[in-house]
Amino acid sequence: MTTFEALYVPAPLREAVSDQSWLAAMLQAEQALAKLTGAEADDDVFRPESYDIAALCEEGRADASPVVPLARALRERAPGAHGPATSQDILDTASMLVARNTRSLVIAELDGAAAAAVALAEAHRSTLMSGRTLLQRARPTTFGLRAAGWLVAFVEARRRLIDAHLPAQLGGPVGTLDPGLMSRFAFELGLEVPVVHWHSDRGPIAELAGALDAVGAACGKVGLDVVLLAQNEVGEVSQADAGGSSSMPHKQNPAAAVLARACARLVHANASLLVGGEHELDRAAGAWQAEWPALSAALAFAGGAAAAARRSLERLQVHPDRMAANARDLGGDVGAAEALVDRALARYREQE
Amino acid sequence: MTTFEALYVPAPLREAVSDQSWLAAMLQAEQALAKLTGAEADDDVFRPESYDIAALCEEGRADASPVVPLARALRERAPGAHGPATSQDILDTASMLVARNTRSLVIAELDGAAAAAVALAEAHRSTLMSGRTLLQRARPTTFGLRAAGWLVAFVEARRRLIDAHLPAQLGGPVGTLDPGLMSRFAFELGLEVPVVHWHSDRGPIAELAGALDAVGAACGKVGLDVVLLAQNEVGEVSQADAGGSSSMPHKQNPAAAVLARACARLVHANASLLVGGEHELDRAAGAWQAEWPALSAALAFAGGAAAAARRSLERLQVHPDRMAANARDLGGDVGAAEALVDRALARYREQE
Amino acid sequence: MTTFEALYVPAPLREAVSDQSWLAAMLQAEQALAKLTGAEADDDVFRPESYDIAALCEEGRADASPVVPLARALRERAPGAHGPATSQDILDTASMLVARNTRSLVIAELDGAAAAAVALAEAHRSTLMSGRTLLQRARPTTFGLRAAGWLVAFVEARRRLIDAHLPAQLGGPVGTLDPGLMSRFAFELGLEVPVVHWHSDRGPIAELAGALDAVGAACGKVGLDVVLLAQNEVGEVSQADAGGSSSMPHKQNPAAAVLARACARLVHANASLLVGGEHELDRAAGAWQAEWPALSAALAFAGGAAAAARRSLERLQVHPDRMAANARDLGGDVGAAEALVDRALARYREQE
Amino acid sequence: MTTFEALYVPAPLREAVSDQSWLAAMLQAEQALAKLTGAEADDDVFRPESYDIAALCEEGRADASPVVPLARALRERAPGAHGPATSQDILDTASMLVARNTRSLVIAELDGAAAAAVALAEAHRSTLMSGRTLLQRARPTTFGLRAAGWLVAFVEARRRLIDAHLPAQLGGPVGTLDPGLMSRFAFELGLEVPVVHWHSDRGPIAELAGALDAVGAACGKVGLDVVLLAQNEVGEVSQADAGGSSSMPHKQNPAAAVLARACARLVHANASLLVGGEHELDRAAGAWQAEWPALSAALAFAGGAAAAARRSLERLQVHPDRMAANARDLGGDVGAAEALVDRALARYREQE
């Protein structure tokens, strides 16, 4: 249902948030639980190929949850499976597993973008260009400092993404399950141990959504600046593989930068849903069930934004002559631009 | 990429916003244009089966548009095809065709929900129940008036949906194409004729998004009220086919009402993106390209919300004894409730 | 609490949404009701000067409503006042009165902006300039057509604003009051008669919010285009009274265009709240009480956006030589640009 | 312009974000800079009383900034003042000073709310009640665990608020000022030292906005749960000082809980603007200028939400008999509820 998804999001990221991946994550949670509770079940029972996720969703409409039919199917094959969990335990844990897997792909794209920004910052540490405020020429700066600004935003977004807590969920129907079991479950899956269940305290989802929004913002900012600097009248950068036009084959469109901005908007819309929900008592009657598509979309489009920003920066052609020409009336005093580039690079290296 | 989409949205609505439907709509626009411009092309050229939309999207990433490769493929088969259009003409026109087709499905669900509300309003015109403000018992009302309130919201949402203008788009690269051609193109496709091109004036998209949000709100409100009235302690309504729980098989969950609320949230998030974009000069560099997934999602989830509200109302069991018991301390004066039910029913009948 | 409000919003608009204006509107509603119900009360009782709105709000915190203490104060002075109304009747009716008064100010600014766009469209009907898509030069157009595009968006936003229904509210505690009384009340105040009470069906608020968002979008678009065309490297327009800079006195900032964009963002954030609420049963426990500041802000910033767009357009200096120079490689074929300008002007004249 | 602000926000918080406080913060930044750059200026020059902020804003409309006229006024009194700063340096630094001051007030309210939650969790560690999922009775839990859940959300929101970085800003017109000066400036004001200027990298604003949204969500959740548990049919809690109704004096409205929810919605709308902006090159032409009212509103309403949640919890009357009665069919097995309460309390104590 996500229109033109291959346009925005590279295949591995699309797969990481696919229904098949969600199913695999739910089964991974179920299997970990079965192991802890000593339920006897063949490994086959937990293979995603054994289930038809579309059919489970169709069936699950009657329960507002795909886990109710999944648990039924599981129990048919292995009576002790699903154990003390509630469907929210399985889905919330699965969402964290999906988030963890997708996050690593987002970070890989972000790292690629950061590396490209580093290269630009180093190469153009002293390349004079016009600084622009309110889109008016102001004072000189260097292109390296502009790239360093992008870099710092990448580094911060990465930090927030890594700092986002990804806790397991195992509270049972109303969140009163033994914390010891919850801890072993979390350990088994490599997730964090929450203080108490978070069935209706969506702090972890909101924090993750905020971090994805930060990724989108950092990448959208790159897209915006590239689009502005690539205007014909400015001409300070161009895309090596600029996109074409269906009606004007000669036109050079900064397609990757445009997609970075589009993805950033799509991240923000979905993140806003994830941050703003009200969850009733021990499980929400609507706000929770709205999270799954929004979380997948926020993750995937964040990855799409990072991939597009990376592509844009990796293939960015910089035109110092044009920069110099545009800045010719501003004098050549770039202040501490170079020292600031060095600060940004040092900050980048610190994170590693 | 839309997680669990079969959970939220009935199959016809999912198909109506699928990539295949978008492709068919783009080709319908191309064919109408070819006809008008006298381009020679077999009907085969415009069959969706002749193209691989996923591959076009993958390829289109270089251009931030799936139409650039599509136009290339079309021209290979029929050199005069695509004619004077720009990719935005094709995509915007396609979005209006997709919207029109999907809208009729949304309206059908909404009409079903409205019919169910009518039946409830008529049957319970005088059924005493407690009115509740700030979730506190206030004064008596009738369940018929509550249903009438839902009905009026459906009627208004339907009106806004039908009133939403669905204009064709045919401006060429920068919107300077002959308005006569634009008019014939619109006529050919049964779309409205815009005053001037709307490449970067997204009024029509925003108006449609606002109407979809109204559908979501009307349906989400039903979901919310049903969920509240179905609480065990209130017990004034229940769902005939209440959903189960993976851990508590005895539990009666108002699943359809819950899904109506979830869908309403998903509509709102996507509608907000569609309403809030800034589009630069003659075509936006990011805000436009973010619209397609958001529009599909807003349409489909609006349909999902209406289908869920309909399901909830069609299978709603009303418990007048419980209503009476809960209202026993409030006296029996329902004021003009019945007259107001009649007003709402009259308004509903007027629309037909 | 609205930081720097004089920066964004002209004084009459600020006053129109001030607490004092809300108080006056509440008292106007109370007075109309007193008249209808034959309550004996001096005119003095309904003078805003007789009450301290800040104190009422402070006191109203205990009731989550300023009307509870206001009604108490009224009844002390005129025992029959406030009659059968509930606080929501008074506040919702007051919000519609405030909206009506403020809307006329918004429309006046919008009309000024439209008149300025008309003048530009006429004067520059044939002024050649570069069309730009994805911020890249594409094909020639005329500046008149650009202005005509702005004009059409103003006309549509105005239409939506005027079409927004502004109904009175008079349902009593749970919306069961006599519709005849409601009709007379509405007539007395010059507001529309709703089908049934809309205490928890916020369609009218959402429709108004959508229209205000359309005003913001139309004005923000002007701001965006002006800012882009005023870039030094583009230089096709400038602001006659460009703003300065605290550190670079020579700089020419398109301040009005910038403020139009800022206001548009503020409208959108507040409108999104107004569109997206869930209202429980007969009165919401939170979503309703969040509307008042958001409605005032959406109204005032919409007016601010229109005033800023107007100022920007009224003082816009157009530089045809620069436009011609920037378009020199594109040929001179502006297609039907002039005919499209005429269509837009005809549409504008139709509305009058 | 913020309608009924005394209804939502306690006076100290309103003052902390008032124009007068923003002016004082701007002058504090100016004074720190003057000291560092050795500009000679009397202390009087930096007294807020010396300036008329409304007049500065009115005048600043021509520049889209109140700092341009302020800097002019400063220089008249002390020629060397304002020094190398740009208006964004002063405003961004002022926004961080305002944020710091207001944050401490928000935290004080949050701490009060947390203390009340602690008291409830301790007192009701073992108080049996029904757990509810999808608003249906599910399994037993304790009221202490519910309060513990609220507590954990407060603790996490507080952590995010404290972790939010509040950097000084001192980049000069295009962000090339000496980082040494920036560091001394930050030190002087007790703010953090950013890596590079953040004129158009709004990471710090977004992180703060996310934290305020988390405060709103934690408080809104309390409001929602209280409103639900205070329903007449549920009757498990009530507010000691429940609000009244203008038309039904006997009614007991959970006013504080309602206001907590209203404030949470207002925080979210404003935070969403702060998180989602696109800032062009070295200073945005619109997105930046939209931040000030939204930041003040997000801060103040977050404080209002915390104050209302606190008031609601401090005056919460718990009805264990009713809880027991409502849970009578669920058995008495509360699982590890008590152990989980202890975990939450331990986590709370850790933070201190």
PDB file of C-alpha atoms in Angstrom, chain A residues 46-241:
ATOM      1  CA  PHE A  46       8.715 -20.837  14.823  1.00  0.00           C
ATOM      2  CA  ARG A  47       9.642 -20.662  11.138  1.00  0.00           C
ATOM      3  CA  PRO A  48       7.947 -17.739   9.403  1.00  0.00           C
ATOM      4  CA  GLU A  49       7.461 -19.882   6.318  1.00  0.00           C
ATOM      5  CA  SER A  50       4.991 -21.969   8.298  1.00  0.00           C
ATOM      6  CA  TYR A  51       2.499 -19.081   8.452  1.00  0.00           C
ATOM      7  CA  ASP A  52       0.678 -16.834   6.066  1.00  0.00           C
ATOM      8  CA  ILE A  53       0.925 -13.355   7.504  1.00  0.00           C
ATOM      9  CA  ALA A  54      -1.654 -11.850   5.137  1.00  0.00           C
ATOM     10  CA  ALA A  55      -4.176 -14.478   6.166  1.00  0.00           C
ATOM     11  CA  LEU A  56      -3.361 -13.889   9.831  1.00  0.00           C
ATOM     12  CA  CYS A  57      -3.987 -10.161   9.365  1.00  0.00           C
ATOM     13  CA  GLU A  58      -7.234 -10.787   7.526  1.00  0.00           C
ATOM     14  CA  GLU A  59      -8.306 -13.119  10.296  1.00  0.00           C
ATOM     15  CA  GLY A  60      -6.923 -10.813  12.944  1.00  0.00           C
ATOM     16  CA  ARG A  61      -9.282  -8.032  11.952  1.00  0.00           C
ATOM     17  CA  ALA A  62     -11.865  -9.648  14.172  1.00  0.00           C
ATOM     18  CA  ASP A  63      -9.489  -9.203  17.111  1.00  0.00           C
ATOM     19  CA  ALA A  64      -7.729  -5.997  16.090  1.00  0.00           C
ATOM     20  CA  SER A  65      -4.493  -7.965  16.318  1.00  0.00           C
ATOM     21  CA  PRO A  66      -2.599 -10.438  14.175  1.00  0.00           C
ATOM     22  CA  VAL A  67      -1.237 -12.161  17.277  1.00  0.00           C
ATOM     23  CA  VAL A  68      -4.540 -13.636  18.372  1.00  0.00           C
ATOM     24  CA  PRO A  69      -4.755 -15.912  15.302  1.00  0.00           C
ATOM     25  CA  LEU A  70      -1.003 -16.471  15.375  1.00  0.00           C
ATOM     26  CA  ALA A  71      -1.130 -17.630  18.967  1.00  0.00           C
ATOM     27  CA  ARG A  72      -4.003 -19.923  18.070  1.00  0.00           C
ATOM     28  CA  ALA A  73      -2.008 -21.409  15.203  1.00  0.00           C
ATOM     29  CA  LEU A  74       1.048 -21.786  17.415  1.00  0.00           C
ATOM     30  CA  ARG A  75      -0.869 -23.564  20.129  1.00  0.00           C
ATOM     31  CA  GLU A  76      -2.302 -25.984  17.623  1.00  0.00           C
ATOM     32  CA  ARG A  77       1.205 -27.024  16.745  1.00  0.00           C
ATOM     33  CA  ALA A  78       2.722 -26.797  20.188  1.00  0.00           C
ATOM     34  CA  PRO A  79       0.192 -26.631  23.015  1.00  0.00           C
ATOM     35  CA  GLY A  80       2.470 -24.915  25.531  1.00  0.00           C
ATOM     36  CA  ALA A  81       3.618 -22.186  23.170  1.00  0.00           C
ATOM     37  CA  HIS A  82       2.759 -18.479  23.668  1.00  0.00           C
ATOM     38  CA  GLY A  83       2.727 -19.212  27.377  1.00  0.00           C
ATOM     39  CA  PRO A  84       1.970 -16.328  29.704  1.00  0.00           C
ATOM     40  CA  ALA A  85       2.434 -13.618  27.093  1.00  0.00           C
ATOM     41  CA  THR A  86      -0.274 -11.308  25.902  1.00  0.00           C
ATOM     42  CA  SER A  87      -0.461 -10.260  22.286  1.00  0.00           C
ATOM     43  CA  GLN A  88       0.993  -6.928  23.213  1.00  0.00           C
ATOM     44  CA  ASP A  89       4.078  -8.565  24.661  1.00  0.00           C
ATOM     45  CA  ILE A  90       4.712 -10.316  21.388  1.00  0.00           C
ATOM     46  CA  LEU A  91       3.987  -7.319  19.194  1.00  0.00           C
ATOM     47  CA  ASP A  92       5.894  -4.789  21.269  1.00  0.00           C
ATOM     48  CA  THR A  93       8.876  -7.092  21.523  1.00  0.00           C
ATOM     49  CA  ALA A  94       8.669  -7.754  17.796  1.00  0.00           C
ATOM     50  CA  SER A  95       8.542  -4.033  17.119  1.00  0.00           C
ATOM     51  CA  MET A  96      11.774  -3.594  19.079  1.00  0.00           C
ATOM     52  CA  LEU A  97      13.423  -6.454  17.170  1.00  0.00           C
ATOM     53  CA  VAL A  98      12.311  -4.941  13.867  1.00  0.00           C
ATOM     54  CA  ALA A  99      13.525  -1.557  15.073  1.00  0.00           C
ATOM     55  CA  ARG A 100      16.901  -2.965  16.068  1.00  0.00           C
ATOM     56  CA  ASN A 101      17.417  -4.678  12.746  1.00  0.00           C
ATOM     57  CA  THR A 102      16.274  -1.714  10.722  1.00  0.00           C
ATOM     58  CA  ARG A 103      18.211   0.709  12.858  1.00  0.00           C
ATOM     59  CA  SER A 104      21.457  -0.948  11.934  1.00  0.00           C
ATOM     60  CA  LEU A 105      20.613  -0.446   8.264  1.00  0.00           C
ATOM     61  CA  VAL A 106      19.663   3.170   8.857  1.00  0.00           C
ATOM     62  CA  ILE A 107      22.936   3.698  10.694  1.00  0.00           C
ATOM     63  CA  ALA A 108      24.899   2.138   7.854  1.00  0.00           C
ATOM     64  CA  GLU A 109      23.368   4.624   5.434  1.00  0.00           C
ATOM     65  CA  LEU A 110      23.912   7.441   7.892  1.00  0.00           C
ATOM     66  CA  ASP A 111      27.536   6.418   8.295  1.00  0.00           C
ATOM     67  CA  GLY A 112      27.923   6.488   4.547  1.00  0.00           C
ATOM     68  CA  ALA A 113      26.451   9.945   4.457  1.00  0.00           C
ATOM     69  CA  ALA A 114      28.700  11.043   7.309  1.00  0.00           C
ATOM     70  CA  ALA A 115      31.773   9.678   5.558  1.00  0.00           C
ATOM     71  CA  ALA A 116      30.834  11.619   2.450  1.00  0.00           C
ATOM     72  CA  ALA A 117      30.365  14.747   4.539  1.00  0.00           C
ATOM     73  CA  VAL A 118      33.771  14.193   6.135  1.00  0.00           C
ATOM     74  CA  ALA A 119      35.395  13.931   2.743  1.00  0.00           C
ATOM     75  CA  LEU A 120      33.737  17.153   1.627  1.00  0.00           C
ATOM     76  CA  ALA A 121      34.618  18.948   4.849  1.00  0.00           C
ATOM     77  CA  GLU A 122      38.257  17.957   4.538  1.00  0.00           C
ATOM     78  CA  ALA A 123      38.557  18.653   0.842  1.00  0.00           C
ATOM     79  CA  HIS A 124      36.841  22.015   1.104  1.00  0.00           C
ATOM     80  CA  ARG A 125      37.994  23.107   4.522  1.00  0.00           C
ATOM     81  CA  SER A 126      39.145  26.388   3.015  1.00  0.00           C
ATOM     82  CA  THR A 127      36.986  26.631  -0.088  1.00  0.00           C
ATOM     83  CA  LEU A 128      35.528  30.110   0.048  1.00  0.00           C
ATOM     84  CA  MET A 129      31.818  30.485  -0.524  1.00  0.00           C
ATOM     85  CA  SER A 130      29.079  32.883   0.372  1.00  0.00           C
ATOM     86  CA  GLY A 131      27.262  32.332   3.611  1.00  0.00           C
ATOM     87  CA  ARG A 132      23.565  32.964   3.139  1.00  0.00           C
ATOM     88  CA  THR A 133      20.973  33.976   5.685  1.00  0.00           C
ATOM     89  CA  LEU A 134      17.284  34.321   4.837  1.00  0.00           C
ATOM     90  CA  LEU A 135      18.575  33.188   1.432  1.00  0.00           C
ATOM     91  CA  GLN A 136      20.522  36.442   1.069  1.00  0.00           C
ATOM     92  CA  ARG A 137      24.277  36.606   0.726  1.00  0.00           C
ATOM     93  CA  ALA A 138      25.714  37.586   4.066  1.00  0.00           C
ATOM     94  CA  ARG A 139      29.387  36.979   4.786  1.00  0.00           C
ATOM     95  CA  PRO A 140      31.940  34.497   3.505  1.00  0.00           C
ATOM     96  CA  THR A 141      32.276  31.038   4.876  1.00  0.00           C
ATOM     97  CA  THR A 142      33.802  27.848   3.508  1.00  0.00           C
ATOM     98  CA  PHE A 143      32.078  24.946   1.891  1.00  0.00           C
ATOM     99  CA  GLY A 144      33.944  22.771   4.355  1.00  0.00           C
ATOM    100  CA  LEU A 145      32.102  24.424   7.213  1.00  0.00           C
ATOM    101  CA  ARG A 146      28.801  23.815   5.502  1.00  0.00           C
ATOM    102  CA  ALA A 147      29.675  20.125   5.120  1.00  0.00           C
ATOM    103  CA  ALA A 148      30.865  20.122   8.742  1.00  0.00           C
ATOM    104  CA  GLY A 149      27.447  21.404   9.805  1.00  0.00           C
ATOM    105  CA  TRP A 150      25.783  18.516   7.990  1.00  0.00           C
ATOM    106  CA  LEU A 151      28.253  16.150   9.640  1.00  0.00           C
ATOM    107  CA  VAL A 152      27.477  17.350  13.139  1.00  0.00           C
ATOM    108  CA  ALA A 153      23.777  16.808  12.505  1.00  0.00           C
ATOM    109  CA  PHE A 154      24.484  13.267  11.311  1.00  0.00           C
ATOM    110  CA  VAL A 155      26.581  12.566  14.377  1.00  0.00           C
ATOM    111  CA  GLU A 156      23.876  13.850  16.694  1.00  0.00           C
ATOM    112  CA  ALA A 157      21.106  11.949  14.938  1.00  0.00           C
ATOM    113  CA  ARG A 158      23.209   8.790  15.126  1.00  0.00           C
ATOM    114  CA  ARG A 159      23.771   9.369  18.821  1.00  0.00           C
ATOM    115  CA  ARG A 160      20.063   9.741  19.463  1.00  0.00           C
ATOM    116  CA  LEU A 161      19.326   6.649  17.418  1.00  0.00           C
ATOM    117  CA  ILE A 162      21.851   4.570  19.327  1.00  0.00           C
ATOM    118  CA  ASP A 163      20.778   5.991  22.666  1.00  0.00           C
ATOM    119  CA  ALA A 164      17.148   5.066  22.012  1.00  0.00           C
ATOM    120  CA  HIS A 165      16.196   2.340  24.448  1.00  0.00           C
ATOM    121  CA  LEU A 166      14.859  -0.832  22.897  1.00  0.00           C
ATOM    122  CA  PRO A 167      13.258  -2.762  25.756  1.00  0.00           C
ATOM    123  CA  ALA A 168      11.636  -6.159  25.619  1.00  0.00           C
ATOM    124  CA  GLN A 169       8.022  -6.365  26.677  1.00  0.00           C
ATOM    125  CA  LEU A 170       6.711  -9.172  28.839  1.00  0.00           C
ATOM    126  CA  GLY A 171       4.010  -8.189  31.231  1.00  0.00           C
ATOM    127  CA  GLY A 172       1.243 -10.634  30.507  1.00  0.00           C
ATOM    128  CA  PRO A 173      -2.344  -9.464  30.120  1.00  0.00           C
ATOM    129  CA  VAL A 174      -2.083  -6.513  32.493  1.00  0.00           C
ATOM    130  CA  GLY A 175       1.613  -6.180  33.128  1.00  0.00           C
ATOM    131  CA  THR A 176       1.963  -8.148  36.330  1.00  0.00           C
ATOM    132  CA  LEU A 177       4.279 -10.901  35.157  1.00  0.00           C
ATOM    133  CA  ASP A 178       7.381 -11.766  37.141  1.00  0.00           C
ATOM    134  CA  PRO A 179      10.169  -9.269  36.435  1.00  0.00           C
ATOM    135  CA  GLY A 180      12.646 -12.122  36.605  1.00  0.00           C
ATOM    136  CA  LEU A 181      11.041 -13.757  33.607  1.00  0.00           C
ATOM    137  CA  MET A 182      10.982 -10.411  31.806  1.00  0.00           C
ATOM    138  CA  SER A 183      14.702 -10.022  32.444  1.00  0.00           C
ATOM    139  CA  ARG A 184      15.568 -13.451  31.127  1.00  0.00           C
ATOM    140  CA  PHE A 185      13.361 -12.860  28.114  1.00  0.00           C
ATOM    141  CA  ALA A 186      15.076  -9.575  27.383  1.00  0.00           C
ATOM    142  CA  PHE A 187      18.484 -11.158  27.834  1.00  0.00           C
ATOM    143  CA  GLU A 188      17.590 -14.007  25.515  1.00  0.00           C
ATOM    144  CA  LEU A 189      16.667 -11.538  22.786  1.00  0.00           C
ATOM    145  CA  GLY A 190      19.420  -9.036  23.445  1.00  0.00           C
ATOM    146  CA  LEU A 191      16.944  -6.304  24.296  1.00  0.00           C
ATOM    147  CA  GLU A 192      16.904  -4.012  27.290  1.00  0.00           C
ATOM    148  CA  VAL A 193      15.081  -4.782  30.507  1.00  0.00           C
ATOM    149  CA  PRO A 194      12.385  -2.214  31.239  1.00  0.00           C
ATOM    150  CA  VAL A 195      11.701  -1.093  34.801  1.00  0.00           C
ATOM    151  CA  VAL A 196       8.096  -2.133  34.520  1.00  0.00           C
ATOM    152  CA  HIS A 197       5.983  -3.087  31.537  1.00  0.00           C
ATOM    153  CA  TRP A 198       5.385  -0.307  29.023  1.00  0.00           C
ATOM    154  CA  HIS A 199       2.116  -1.546  27.524  1.00  0.00           C
ATOM    155  CA  SER A 200       0.589   1.871  27.847  1.00  0.00           C
ATOM    156  CA  ASP A 201       3.675   3.987  28.562  1.00  0.00           C
ATOM    157  CA  ARG A 202       4.970   4.566  25.070  1.00  0.00           C
ATOM    158  CA  GLY A 203       8.123   6.365  26.106  1.00  0.00           C
ATOM    159  CA  PRO A 204      10.379   3.936  24.248  1.00  0.00           C
ATOM    160  CA  ILE A 205       8.386   4.303  21.034  1.00  0.00           C
ATOM    161  CA  ALA A 206       8.375   8.092  21.348  1.00  0.00           C
ATOM    162  CA  GLU A 207      12.098   8.247  22.008  1.00  0.00           C
ATOM    163  CA  LEU A 208      12.814   6.062  18.983  1.00  0.00           C
ATOM    164  CA  ALA A 209      10.437   8.122  16.851  1.00  0.00           C
ATOM    165  CA  GLY A 210      12.185  11.303  17.955  1.00  0.00           C
ATOM    166  CA  ALA A 211      15.527   9.854  16.940  1.00  0.00           C
ATOM    167  CA  LEU A 212      14.178   8.821  13.542  1.00  0.00           C
ATOM    168  CA  ASP A 213      12.812  12.332  13.111  1.00  0.00           C
ATOM    169  CA  ALA A 214      16.287  13.652  13.878  1.00  0.00           C
ATOM    170  CA  VAL A 215      17.700  11.403  11.150  1.00  0.00           C
ATOM    171  CA  GLY A 216      15.089  12.713   8.748  1.00  0.00           C
ATOM    172  CA  ALA A 217      15.790  16.310   9.700  1.00  0.00           C
ATOM    173  CA  ALA A 218      19.557  15.933   9.265  1.00  0.00           C
ATOM    174  CA  CYS A 219      19.093  14.349   5.845  1.00  0.00           C
ATOM    175  CA  GLY A 220      16.337  16.701   4.741  1.00  0.00           C
ATOM    176  CA  LYS A 221      18.583  19.641   5.615  1.00  0.00           C
ATOM    177  CA  VAL A 222      21.289  18.254   3.333  1.00  0.00           C
ATOM    178  CA  GLY A 223      18.703  17.833   0.610  1.00  0.00           C
ATOM    179  CA  LEU A 224      17.475  21.386   1.054  1.00  0.00           C
ATOM    180  CA  ASP A 225      20.938  22.931   0.989  1.00  0.00           C
ATOM    181  CA  VAL A 226      21.983  20.885  -2.038  1.00  0.00           C
ATOM    182  CA  VAL A 227      18.837  21.829  -3.917  1.00  0.00           C
ATOM    183  CA  LEU A 228      19.473  25.493  -3.144  1.00  0.00           C
ATOM    184  CA  LEU A 229      23.154  25.440  -4.061  1.00  0.00           C
ATOM    185  CA  ALA A 230      22.405  23.502  -7.245  1.00  0.00           C
ATOM    186  CA  GLN A 231      20.060  26.165  -8.599  1.00  0.00           C
ATOM    187  CA  ASN A 232      21.263  27.258 -12.042  1.00  0.00           C
ATOM    188  CA  GLU A 233      21.746  30.805 -10.864  1.00  0.00           C
ATOM    189  CA  VAL A 234      23.824  29.683  -7.909  1.00  0.00           C
ATOM    190  CA  GLY A 235      25.571  26.741  -9.526  1.00  0.00           C
ATOM    191  CA  GLU A 236      27.869  25.983  -6.615  1.00  0.00           C
ATOM    192  CA  VAL A 237      27.210  22.260  -6.578  1.00  0.00           C
ATOM    193  CA  SER A 238      25.692  19.733  -8.923  1.00  0.00           C
ATOM    194  CA  GLN A 239      24.835  16.068  -8.793  1.00  0.00           C
ATOM    195  CA  ALA A 240      27.117  13.859 -10.831  1.00  0.00           C
ATOM    196  CA  ASP A 241      24.199  11.684 -11.838  1.00  0.00           C
TER     197      ASP A 241
END
